[in-house]
Amino acid sequence: MLKSFMVAVLAAAALALPTTGTAQAAGSCEDFYSITMGKYWVNNNVWGQDSGQGWQCVWDVSSGGSISWGTSWDWSGGPSQVKSYASSVLGWHWGNKLSGTGLPVRLSDNRSVNTGASYTVRQNTANVMNVAYDLWLHPMSNPGTTNPSDEIMIWTYRAGGAGPVGTRQATVSIAGTNWDLYRGNIGWEVYSFVRTSNTNSAAFNLRDFTSHLVNRGWLSNQKYLTSVQHGTEVFSGNGQLDVHSYYANVG
C-alpha cells in the first residue's frame, strides 16, 4: 500500500510539471507504458532502472503529419549507466506493434528515411542525459524477437558529460554539421554519431548516416533497417523533454 501511494505521489508530481504552450492529453508514469500515435507509439522505456532509483513519465500532445509528446523524469544512481529511454518508436521493438510504418527497408535499396525533430530540454537539477535517435538493424526483414545485429545512435543534444558506448573513431561531416563517431559492442555492434554542438532542432536523411557506415566497410548494405526511435536517454537527474514536432518518413 505504501509503495502504491508513493508511486501515485511521484506520478502526480511529474505530470504537474508545466509543458511549453500545449496541454497534455494523456499519459502515465507506469513502467513501459505505451501510447499509440498514428504509425508511431511512445514507449515509457525504463530498461536500465535497476541501476538506480527514480521514475519516468510520458504523455501525448498531438498527432498527424508529425507528432508532439513529452516526458519527465527523476533518476538517481550511477551517472554512467542509462536508466531510461522514453521514445517514439517507428517499426520494430523486439516485435512489431503497428503496421504501416514503411519499415523494414534493406539498405541496398537506397530508400530515403527523412526525419526531423524540434524539442525543448528543461533541467530542474543537473542532468546526465541526451536527446538521440536509436536505429536498429537486422540481417533479416522479419526478426521477430531476435536481437539486432547493429545499432546506430544519433545524438543531437547531450548534457552532464553523457557519453556513448565504445571509443571515438573520427569526426565526420554529415547533414551539414560535424559529428564525433564512436564504435563499440554490447553483444551487437553500436555506432554513435554525437553532434559536436547541441541543437534543439534537426532535420536530415537517415540514409546519409547508414551510407557512411557502409562506405567505411563497417556495415553491410544487405542489412535491414527495422526500427527508428527518437527520445531521451537519462543517466541521472531531474527534468523534462517536450518534443514539439517529430516525424520520420520512409521514401
PDB file of C-alpha atoms in Angstrom:
ATOM      1  CA  MET A   1       0.000   0.000   0.000  1.00  0.00           C
ATOM      2  CA  LEU A   2       2.818   2.412   0.876  1.00  0.00           C
ATOM      3  CA  LYS A   3       4.597   1.673  -2.413  1.00  0.00           C
ATOM      4  CA  SER A   4       1.404   2.335  -4.394  1.00  0.00           C
ATOM      5  CA  PHE A   5       0.901   5.591  -2.532  1.00  0.00           C
ATOM      6  CA  MET A   6       4.449   6.760  -3.268  1.00  0.00           C
ATOM      7  CA  VAL A   7       4.129   5.893  -6.962  1.00  0.00           C
ATOM      8  CA  ALA A   8       0.913   7.927  -7.126  1.00  0.00           C
ATOM      9  CA  VAL A   9       2.592  10.887  -5.446  1.00  0.00           C
ATOM     10  CA  LEU A  10       5.575  10.757  -7.810  1.00  0.00           C
ATOM     11  CA  ALA A  11       3.305  10.456 -10.833  1.00  0.00           C
ATOM     12  CA  ALA A  12       1.270  13.464  -9.787  1.00  0.00           C
ATOM     13  CA  ALA A  13       4.424  15.489  -9.209  1.00  0.00           C
ATOM     14  CA  ALA A  14       5.830  14.548 -12.612  1.00  0.00           C
ATOM     15  CA  LEU A  15       2.699  15.323 -14.597  1.00  0.00           C
ATOM     16  CA  ALA A  16       2.357  18.627 -12.746  1.00  0.00           C
ATOM     17  CA  LEU A  17       5.498  19.890 -14.462  1.00  0.00           C
ATOM     18  CA  PRO A  18       4.392  22.566 -16.965  1.00  0.00           C
ATOM     19  CA  THR A  19       4.657  21.952 -20.668  1.00  0.00           C
ATOM     20  CA  THR A  20       5.604  24.605 -23.194  1.00  0.00           C
ATOM     21  CA  GLY A  21       2.382  26.019 -24.554  1.00  0.00           C
ATOM     22  CA  THR A  22       0.365  22.832 -25.083  1.00  0.00           C
ATOM     23  CA  ALA A  23      -1.776  20.802 -22.712  1.00  0.00           C
ATOM     24  CA  GLN A  24      -1.016  17.166 -22.008  1.00  0.00           C
ATOM     25  CA  ALA A  25      -3.719  14.924 -23.489  1.00  0.00           C
ATOM     26  CA  ALA A  26      -2.991  11.592 -21.780  1.00  0.00           C
ATOM     27  CA  GLY A  27      -0.086   9.987 -20.039  1.00  0.00           C
ATOM     28  CA  SER A  28       1.263   7.704 -17.365  1.00  0.00           C
ATOM     29  CA  CYS A  29       4.252   7.052 -15.110  1.00  0.00           C
ATOM     30  CA  GLU A  30       3.731   3.290 -15.415  1.00  0.00           C
ATOM     31  CA  ASP A  31       6.881   1.404 -16.440  1.00  0.00           C
ATOM     32  CA  PHE A  32       6.862   0.568 -20.170  1.00  0.00           C
ATOM     33  CA  TYR A  33       3.515   2.314 -20.669  1.00  0.00           C
ATOM     34  CA  SER A  34       2.780   2.856 -24.375  1.00  0.00           C
ATOM     35  CA  ILE A  35       0.740   5.455 -26.261  1.00  0.00           C
ATOM     36  CA  THR A  36      -0.190   4.821 -29.900  1.00  0.00           C
ATOM     37  CA  MET A  37       0.092   7.945 -32.071  1.00  0.00           C
ATOM     38  CA  GLY A  38      -0.734   7.028 -35.671  1.00  0.00           C
ATOM     39  CA  LYS A  39       2.132   4.950 -37.091  1.00  0.00           C
ATOM     40  CA  TYR A  40       4.277   5.660 -34.003  1.00  0.00           C
ATOM     41  CA  TRP A  41       3.980   4.618 -30.402  1.00  0.00           C
ATOM     42  CA  VAL A  42       5.546   6.328 -27.396  1.00  0.00           C
ATOM     43  CA  ASN A  43       7.312   3.893 -25.069  1.00  0.00           C
ATOM     44  CA  ASN A  44       7.980   4.723 -21.408  1.00  0.00           C
ATOM     45  CA  ASN A  45      11.077   2.553 -21.654  1.00  0.00           C
ATOM     46  CA  VAL A  46      12.834   2.222 -18.281  1.00  0.00           C
ATOM     47  CA  TRP A  47      15.085  -0.647 -19.313  1.00  0.00           C
ATOM     48  CA  GLY A  48      18.005   0.425 -17.054  1.00  0.00           C
ATOM     49  CA  GLN A  49      16.031   1.304 -13.921  1.00  0.00           C
ATOM     50  CA  ASP A  50      17.711  -1.408 -11.839  1.00  0.00           C
ATOM     51  CA  SER A  51      20.947   0.613 -11.904  1.00  0.00           C
ATOM     52  CA  GLY A  52      19.369   3.419  -9.857  1.00  0.00           C
ATOM     53  CA  GLN A  53      16.211   4.780  -8.304  1.00  0.00           C
ATOM     54  CA  GLY A  54      13.515   7.028  -9.697  1.00  0.00           C
ATOM     55  CA  TRP A  55      10.703   7.338 -12.198  1.00  0.00           C
ATOM     56  CA  GLN A  56       9.855   8.470 -15.705  1.00  0.00           C
ATOM     57  CA  CYS A  57       6.514   9.613 -17.161  1.00  0.00           C
ATOM     58  CA  VAL A  58       5.270  10.096 -20.731  1.00  0.00           C
ATOM     59  CA  TRP A  59       2.308  11.852 -22.332  1.00  0.00           C
ATOM     60  CA  ASP A  60       0.991  12.637 -25.798  1.00  0.00           C
ATOM     61  CA  VAL A  61       0.066  16.103 -27.049  1.00  0.00           C
ATOM     62  CA  SER A  62      -0.949  15.809 -30.716  1.00  0.00           C
ATOM     63  CA  SER A  63      -0.546  13.582 -33.774  1.00  0.00           C
ATOM     64  CA  GLY A  64      -0.947  13.965 -37.516  1.00  0.00           C
ATOM     65  CA  GLY A  65       1.733  14.537 -40.142  1.00  0.00           C
ATOM     66  CA  SER A  66       4.072  14.940 -37.174  1.00  0.00           C
ATOM     67  CA  ILE A  67       3.611  14.091 -33.512  1.00  0.00           C
ATOM     68  CA  SER A  68       4.123  16.030 -30.296  1.00  0.00           C
ATOM     69  CA  TRP A  69       4.734  14.377 -26.951  1.00  0.00           C
ATOM     70  CA  GLY A  70       6.676  14.754 -23.718  1.00  0.00           C
ATOM     71  CA  THR A  71       8.442  13.032 -20.875  1.00  0.00           C
ATOM     72  CA  SER A  72       9.588  13.971 -17.385  1.00  0.00           C
ATOM     73  CA  TRP A  73      11.921  12.094 -15.048  1.00  0.00           C
ATOM     74  CA  ASP A  74      13.784  11.980 -11.766  1.00  0.00           C
ATOM     75  CA  TRP A  75      16.628   9.453 -11.575  1.00  0.00           C
ATOM     76  CA  SER A  76      19.480   8.943  -9.132  1.00  0.00           C
ATOM     77  CA  GLY A  77      22.255   6.359  -9.075  1.00  0.00           C
ATOM     78  CA  GLY A  78      25.255   5.611 -11.281  1.00  0.00           C
ATOM     79  CA  PRO A  79      25.639   8.588 -13.675  1.00  0.00           C
ATOM     80  CA  SER A  80      27.457   6.374 -16.195  1.00  0.00           C
ATOM     81  CA  GLN A  81      24.506   3.996 -16.606  1.00  0.00           C
ATOM     82  CA  VAL A  82      21.355   4.675 -18.636  1.00  0.00           C
ATOM     83  CA  LYS A  83      18.145   4.375 -16.603  1.00  0.00           C
ATOM     84  CA  SER A  84      15.564   5.043 -19.301  1.00  0.00           C
ATOM     85  CA  TYR A  85      14.917   5.827 -22.941  1.00  0.00           C
ATOM     86  CA  ALA A  86      11.443   7.328 -23.255  1.00  0.00           C
ATOM     87  CA  SER A  87      10.982   7.438 -27.009  1.00  0.00           C
ATOM     88  CA  SER A  88       8.701   7.357 -30.021  1.00  0.00           C
ATOM     89  CA  VAL A  89       9.012   4.065 -31.901  1.00  0.00           C
ATOM     90  CA  LEU A  90       8.565   3.544 -35.632  1.00  0.00           C
ATOM     91  CA  GLY A  91       8.775  -0.106 -36.594  1.00  0.00           C
ATOM     92  CA  TRP A  92      10.383  -2.911 -34.634  1.00  0.00           C
ATOM     93  CA  HIS A  93      10.981  -3.132 -30.901  1.00  0.00           C
ATOM     94  CA  TRP A  94      11.531  -6.799 -30.094  1.00  0.00           C
ATOM     95  CA  GLY A  95       8.489  -7.459 -32.231  1.00  0.00           C
ATOM     96  CA  ASN A  96       6.222  -5.276 -34.349  1.00  0.00           C
ATOM     97  CA  LYS A  97       3.401  -3.437 -32.592  1.00  0.00           C
ATOM     98  CA  LEU A  98       1.976  -1.414 -35.504  1.00  0.00           C
ATOM     99  CA  SER A  99       1.653  -1.794 -39.267  1.00  0.00           C
ATOM    100  CA  GLY A 100       2.003   0.850 -41.969  1.00  0.00           C
ATOM    101  CA  THR A 101       5.356   2.148 -40.749  1.00  0.00           C
ATOM    102  CA  GLY A 102       7.264   1.777 -44.042  1.00  0.00           C
ATOM    103  CA  LEU A 103       9.817  -0.418 -42.277  1.00  0.00           C
ATOM    104  CA  PRO A 104      11.801  -2.585 -42.684  1.00  0.00           C
ATOM    105  CA  VAL A 105      13.892  -1.398 -45.631  1.00  0.00           C
ATOM    106  CA  ARG A 106      17.077  -3.003 -46.956  1.00  0.00           C
ATOM    107  CA  LEU A 107      19.980  -0.572 -47.099  1.00  0.00           C
ATOM    108  CA  SER A 108      20.933  -1.618 -50.620  1.00  0.00           C
ATOM    109  CA  ASP A 109      17.527  -0.415 -51.845  1.00  0.00           C
ATOM    110  CA  ASN A 110      18.785   3.123 -51.147  1.00  0.00           C
ATOM    111  CA  ARG A 111      15.485   4.357 -49.709  1.00  0.00           C
ATOM    112  CA  SER A 112      15.289   7.782 -48.088  1.00  0.00           C
ATOM    113  CA  VAL A 113      14.247   7.989 -44.438  1.00  0.00           C
ATOM    114  CA  ASN A 114      13.649  11.689 -43.889  1.00  0.00           C
ATOM    115  CA  THR A 115      13.192  12.841 -40.333  1.00  0.00           C
ATOM    116  CA  GLY A 116      13.023  15.995 -38.267  1.00  0.00           C
ATOM    117  CA  ALA A 117      12.549  16.963 -34.645  1.00  0.00           C
ATOM    118  CA  SER A 118      12.219  20.145 -32.602  1.00  0.00           C
ATOM    119  CA  TYR A 119      12.248  19.986 -28.825  1.00  0.00           C
ATOM    120  CA  THR A 120      12.963  21.757 -25.548  1.00  0.00           C
ATOM    121  CA  VAL A 121      15.013  20.278 -22.714  1.00  0.00           C
ATOM    122  CA  ARG A 122      14.334  21.609 -19.225  1.00  0.00           C
ATOM    123  CA  GLN A 123      16.654  20.535 -16.431  1.00  0.00           C
ATOM    124  CA  ASN A 124      15.326  21.072 -12.938  1.00  0.00           C
ATOM    125  CA  THR A 125      18.580  19.699 -11.486  1.00  0.00           C
ATOM    126  CA  ALA A 126      21.888  18.817 -13.101  1.00  0.00           C
ATOM    127  CA  ASN A 127      21.265  16.026 -15.602  1.00  0.00           C
ATOM    128  CA  VAL A 128      23.362  13.451 -17.379  1.00  0.00           C
ATOM    129  CA  MET A 129      21.285  12.775 -20.491  1.00  0.00           C
ATOM    130  CA  ASN A 130      20.925  13.061 -24.235  1.00  0.00           C
ATOM    131  CA  VAL A 131      18.340  13.518 -26.960  1.00  0.00           C
ATOM    132  CA  ALA A 132      19.023  10.871 -29.577  1.00  0.00           C
ATOM    133  CA  TYR A 133      17.812   8.691 -32.405  1.00  0.00           C
ATOM    134  CA  ASP A 134      18.218   4.941 -31.983  1.00  0.00           C
ATOM    135  CA  LEU A 135      18.197   2.863 -35.178  1.00  0.00           C
ATOM    136  CA  TRP A 136      18.076  -0.924 -35.161  1.00  0.00           C
ATOM    137  CA  LEU A 137      19.259  -3.222 -37.961  1.00  0.00           C
ATOM    138  CA  HIS A 138      18.925  -6.943 -38.636  1.00  0.00           C
ATOM    139  CA  PRO A 139      20.179  -9.358 -41.297  1.00  0.00           C
ATOM    140  CA  MET A 140      16.572 -10.419 -41.958  1.00  0.00           C
ATOM    141  CA  SER A 141      13.406  -8.464 -42.719  1.00  0.00           C
ATOM    142  CA  ASN A 142      11.207 -10.192 -40.120  1.00  0.00           C
ATOM    143  CA  PRO A 143      13.346 -10.572 -36.996  1.00  0.00           C
ATOM    144  CA  GLY A 144      10.538 -11.313 -34.545  1.00  0.00           C
ATOM    145  CA  THR A 145      12.100 -11.038 -31.099  1.00  0.00           C
ATOM    146  CA  THR A 146      15.646 -11.650 -32.340  1.00  0.00           C
ATOM    147  CA  ASN A 147      18.275  -9.207 -31.063  1.00  0.00           C
ATOM    148  CA  PRO A 148      19.618  -6.723 -33.622  1.00  0.00           C
ATOM    149  CA  SER A 149      22.986  -7.161 -35.287  1.00  0.00           C
ATOM    150  CA  ASP A 150      23.684  -3.422 -35.370  1.00  0.00           C
ATOM    151  CA  GLU A 151      22.567  -0.283 -33.553  1.00  0.00           C
ATOM    152  CA  ILE A 152      23.103   3.283 -34.736  1.00  0.00           C
ATOM    153  CA  MET A 153      22.614   6.205 -32.376  1.00  0.00           C
ATOM    154  CA  ILE A 154      22.493   9.851 -33.482  1.00  0.00           C
ATOM    155  CA  TRP A 155      22.881  12.261 -30.564  1.00  0.00           C
ATOM    156  CA  THR A 156      21.686  15.795 -31.303  1.00  0.00           C
ATOM    157  CA  TYR A 157      21.876  17.030 -27.700  1.00  0.00           C
ATOM    158  CA  ARG A 158      23.690  15.970 -24.547  1.00  0.00           C
ATOM    159  CA  ALA A 159      24.278  17.276 -21.039  1.00  0.00           C
ATOM    160  CA  GLY A 160      26.317  16.474 -17.951  1.00  0.00           C
ATOM    161  CA  GLY A 161      29.132  14.683 -19.738  1.00  0.00           C
ATOM    162  CA  ALA A 162      26.972  11.855 -21.103  1.00  0.00           C
ATOM    163  CA  GLY A 163      28.997   9.628 -23.402  1.00  0.00           C
ATOM    164  CA  PRO A 164      28.205   6.804 -25.839  1.00  0.00           C
ATOM    165  CA  VAL A 165      29.295   3.171 -25.944  1.00  0.00           C
ATOM    166  CA  GLY A 166      32.750   2.453 -27.347  1.00  0.00           C
ATOM    167  CA  THR A 167      35.626   4.665 -28.395  1.00  0.00           C
ATOM    168  CA  ARG A 168      35.855   7.684 -30.657  1.00  0.00           C
ATOM    169  CA  GLN A 169      36.985   6.786 -34.194  1.00  0.00           C
ATOM    170  CA  ALA A 170      36.757  10.056 -36.128  1.00  0.00           C
ATOM    171  CA  THR A 171      34.992  13.382 -36.577  1.00  0.00           C
ATOM    172  CA  VAL A 172      32.805  13.348 -39.686  1.00  0.00           C
ATOM    173  CA  SER A 173      30.620  15.840 -41.550  1.00  0.00           C
ATOM    174  CA  ILE A 174      27.069  14.666 -42.322  1.00  0.00           C
ATOM    175  CA  ALA A 175      23.887  16.664 -42.941  1.00  0.00           C
ATOM    176  CA  GLY A 176      25.765  19.951 -42.844  1.00  0.00           C
ATOM    177  CA  THR A 177      27.283  19.573 -39.388  1.00  0.00           C
ATOM    178  CA  ASN A 178      30.063  17.728 -37.540  1.00  0.00           C
ATOM    179  CA  TRP A 179      29.733  14.551 -35.510  1.00  0.00           C
ATOM    180  CA  ASP A 180      32.126  12.547 -33.350  1.00  0.00           C
ATOM    181  CA  LEU A 181      31.800   8.930 -34.452  1.00  0.00           C
ATOM    182  CA  TYR A 182      32.109   6.183 -31.820  1.00  0.00           C
ATOM    183  CA  ARG A 183      32.210   2.424 -32.234  1.00  0.00           C
ATOM    184  CA  GLY A 184      31.615  -0.265 -29.609  1.00  0.00           C
ATOM    185  CA  ASN A 185      29.975  -3.629 -28.990  1.00  0.00           C
ATOM    186  CA  ILE A 186      27.450  -4.748 -26.367  1.00  0.00           C
ATOM    187  CA  GLY A 187      26.633  -8.123 -27.911  1.00  0.00           C
ATOM    188  CA  TRP A 188      25.890  -6.307 -31.188  1.00  0.00           C
ATOM    189  CA  GLU A 189      27.741  -3.514 -32.979  1.00  0.00           C
ATOM    190  CA  VAL A 190      26.966   0.005 -31.757  1.00  0.00           C
ATOM    191  CA  TYR A 191      27.804   3.103 -33.812  1.00  0.00           C
ATOM    192  CA  SER A 192      27.142   6.539 -32.301  1.00  0.00           C
ATOM    193  CA  PHE A 193      27.199   9.883 -34.092  1.00  0.00           C
ATOM    194  CA  VAL A 194      27.475  12.580 -31.414  1.00  0.00           C
ATOM    195  CA  ARG A 195      26.870  16.129 -32.632  1.00  0.00           C
ATOM    196  CA  THR A 196      29.830  18.332 -31.712  1.00  0.00           C
ATOM    197  CA  SER A 197      27.454  21.125 -30.616  1.00  0.00           C
ATOM    198  CA  ASN A 198      23.961  20.854 -29.177  1.00  0.00           C
ATOM    199  CA  THR A 199      20.857  21.766 -31.141  1.00  0.00           C
ATOM    200  CA  ASN A 200      17.150  21.994 -30.322  1.00  0.00           C
ATOM    201  CA  SER A 201      16.075  21.103 -33.851  1.00  0.00           C
ATOM    202  CA  ALA A 202      17.390  18.828 -36.560  1.00  0.00           C
ATOM    203  CA  ALA A 203      16.311  17.504 -39.950  1.00  0.00           C
ATOM    204  CA  PHE A 204      18.170  15.028 -42.148  1.00  0.00           C
ATOM    205  CA  ASN A 205      18.001  11.828 -44.178  1.00  0.00           C
ATOM    206  CA  LEU A 206      18.938   8.839 -42.016  1.00  0.00           C
ATOM    207  CA  ARG A 207      20.266   7.162 -45.147  1.00  0.00           C
ATOM    208  CA  ASP A 208      23.264   9.533 -45.004  1.00  0.00           C
ATOM    209  CA  PHE A 209      24.314   8.009 -41.684  1.00  0.00           C
ATOM    210  CA  THR A 210      23.816   4.377 -42.697  1.00  0.00           C
ATOM    211  CA  SER A 211      25.599   5.004 -46.015  1.00  0.00           C
ATOM    212  CA  HIS A 212      28.560   6.492 -44.165  1.00  0.00           C
ATOM    213  CA  LEU A 213      28.967   3.264 -42.183  1.00  0.00           C
ATOM    214  CA  VAL A 214      28.509   1.135 -45.316  1.00  0.00           C
ATOM    215  CA  ASN A 215      31.199   3.148 -47.113  1.00  0.00           C
ATOM    216  CA  ARG A 216      33.571   2.586 -44.188  1.00  0.00           C
ATOM    217  CA  GLY A 217      33.047  -1.157 -44.571  1.00  0.00           C
ATOM    218  CA  TRP A 218      31.608  -1.428 -41.054  1.00  0.00           C
ATOM    219  CA  LEU A 219      28.006  -2.169 -42.042  1.00  0.00           C
ATOM    220  CA  SER A 220      26.668  -4.479 -44.752  1.00  0.00           C
ATOM    221  CA  ASN A 221      24.256  -2.889 -47.208  1.00  0.00           C
ATOM    222  CA  GLN A 222      22.305  -6.176 -47.101  1.00  0.00           C
ATOM    223  CA  LYS A 223      21.143  -5.363 -43.563  1.00  0.00           C
ATOM    224  CA  TYR A 224      17.583  -4.211 -42.954  1.00  0.00           C
ATOM    225  CA  LEU A 225      16.715  -1.029 -41.080  1.00  0.00           C
ATOM    226  CA  THR A 226      13.908  -2.353 -38.900  1.00  0.00           C
ATOM    227  CA  SER A 227      13.331   0.474 -36.416  1.00  0.00           C
ATOM    228  CA  VAL A 228      13.695   4.230 -35.971  1.00  0.00           C
ATOM    229  CA  GLN A 229      13.291   5.576 -32.446  1.00  0.00           C
ATOM    230  CA  HIS A 230      13.725   9.073 -31.029  1.00  0.00           C
ATOM    231  CA  GLY A 231      13.746  10.251 -27.434  1.00  0.00           C
ATOM    232  CA  THR A 232      15.955  10.828 -24.408  1.00  0.00           C
ATOM    233  CA  GLU A 233      18.395   8.565 -22.641  1.00  0.00           C
ATOM    234  CA  VAL A 234      18.610   9.634 -18.997  1.00  0.00           C
ATOM    235  CA  PHE A 235      21.540   8.574 -16.835  1.00  0.00           C
ATOM    236  CA  SER A 236      20.684  10.732 -13.796  1.00  0.00           C
ATOM    237  CA  GLY A 237      18.941  13.978 -12.835  1.00  0.00           C
ATOM    238  CA  ASN A 238      15.503  15.559 -12.864  1.00  0.00           C
ATOM    239  CA  GLY A 239      13.976  17.290 -15.876  1.00  0.00           C
ATOM    240  CA  GLN A 240      11.649  17.245 -18.844  1.00  0.00           C
ATOM    241  CA  LEU A 241      11.743  16.888 -22.623  1.00  0.00           C
ATOM    242  CA  ASP A 242       8.998  18.480 -24.713  1.00  0.00           C
ATOM    243  CA  VAL A 243       9.005  17.236 -28.312  1.00  0.00           C
ATOM    244  CA  HIS A 244       7.121  19.942 -30.194  1.00  0.00           C
ATOM    245  CA  SER A 245       7.290  18.250 -33.587  1.00  0.00           C
ATOM    246  CA  TYR A 246       8.695  14.921 -34.781  1.00  0.00           C
ATOM    247  CA  TYR A 247       8.368  12.871 -37.961  1.00  0.00           C
ATOM    248  CA  ALA A 248      10.170  10.021 -39.734  1.00  0.00           C
ATOM    249  CA  ASN A 249       9.019   9.074 -43.226  1.00  0.00           C
ATOM    250  CA  VAL A 250      10.303   6.246 -45.419  1.00  0.00           C
ATOM    251  CA  GLY A 251      10.505   7.387 -49.056  1.00  0.00           C
TER     252      GLY A 251
END
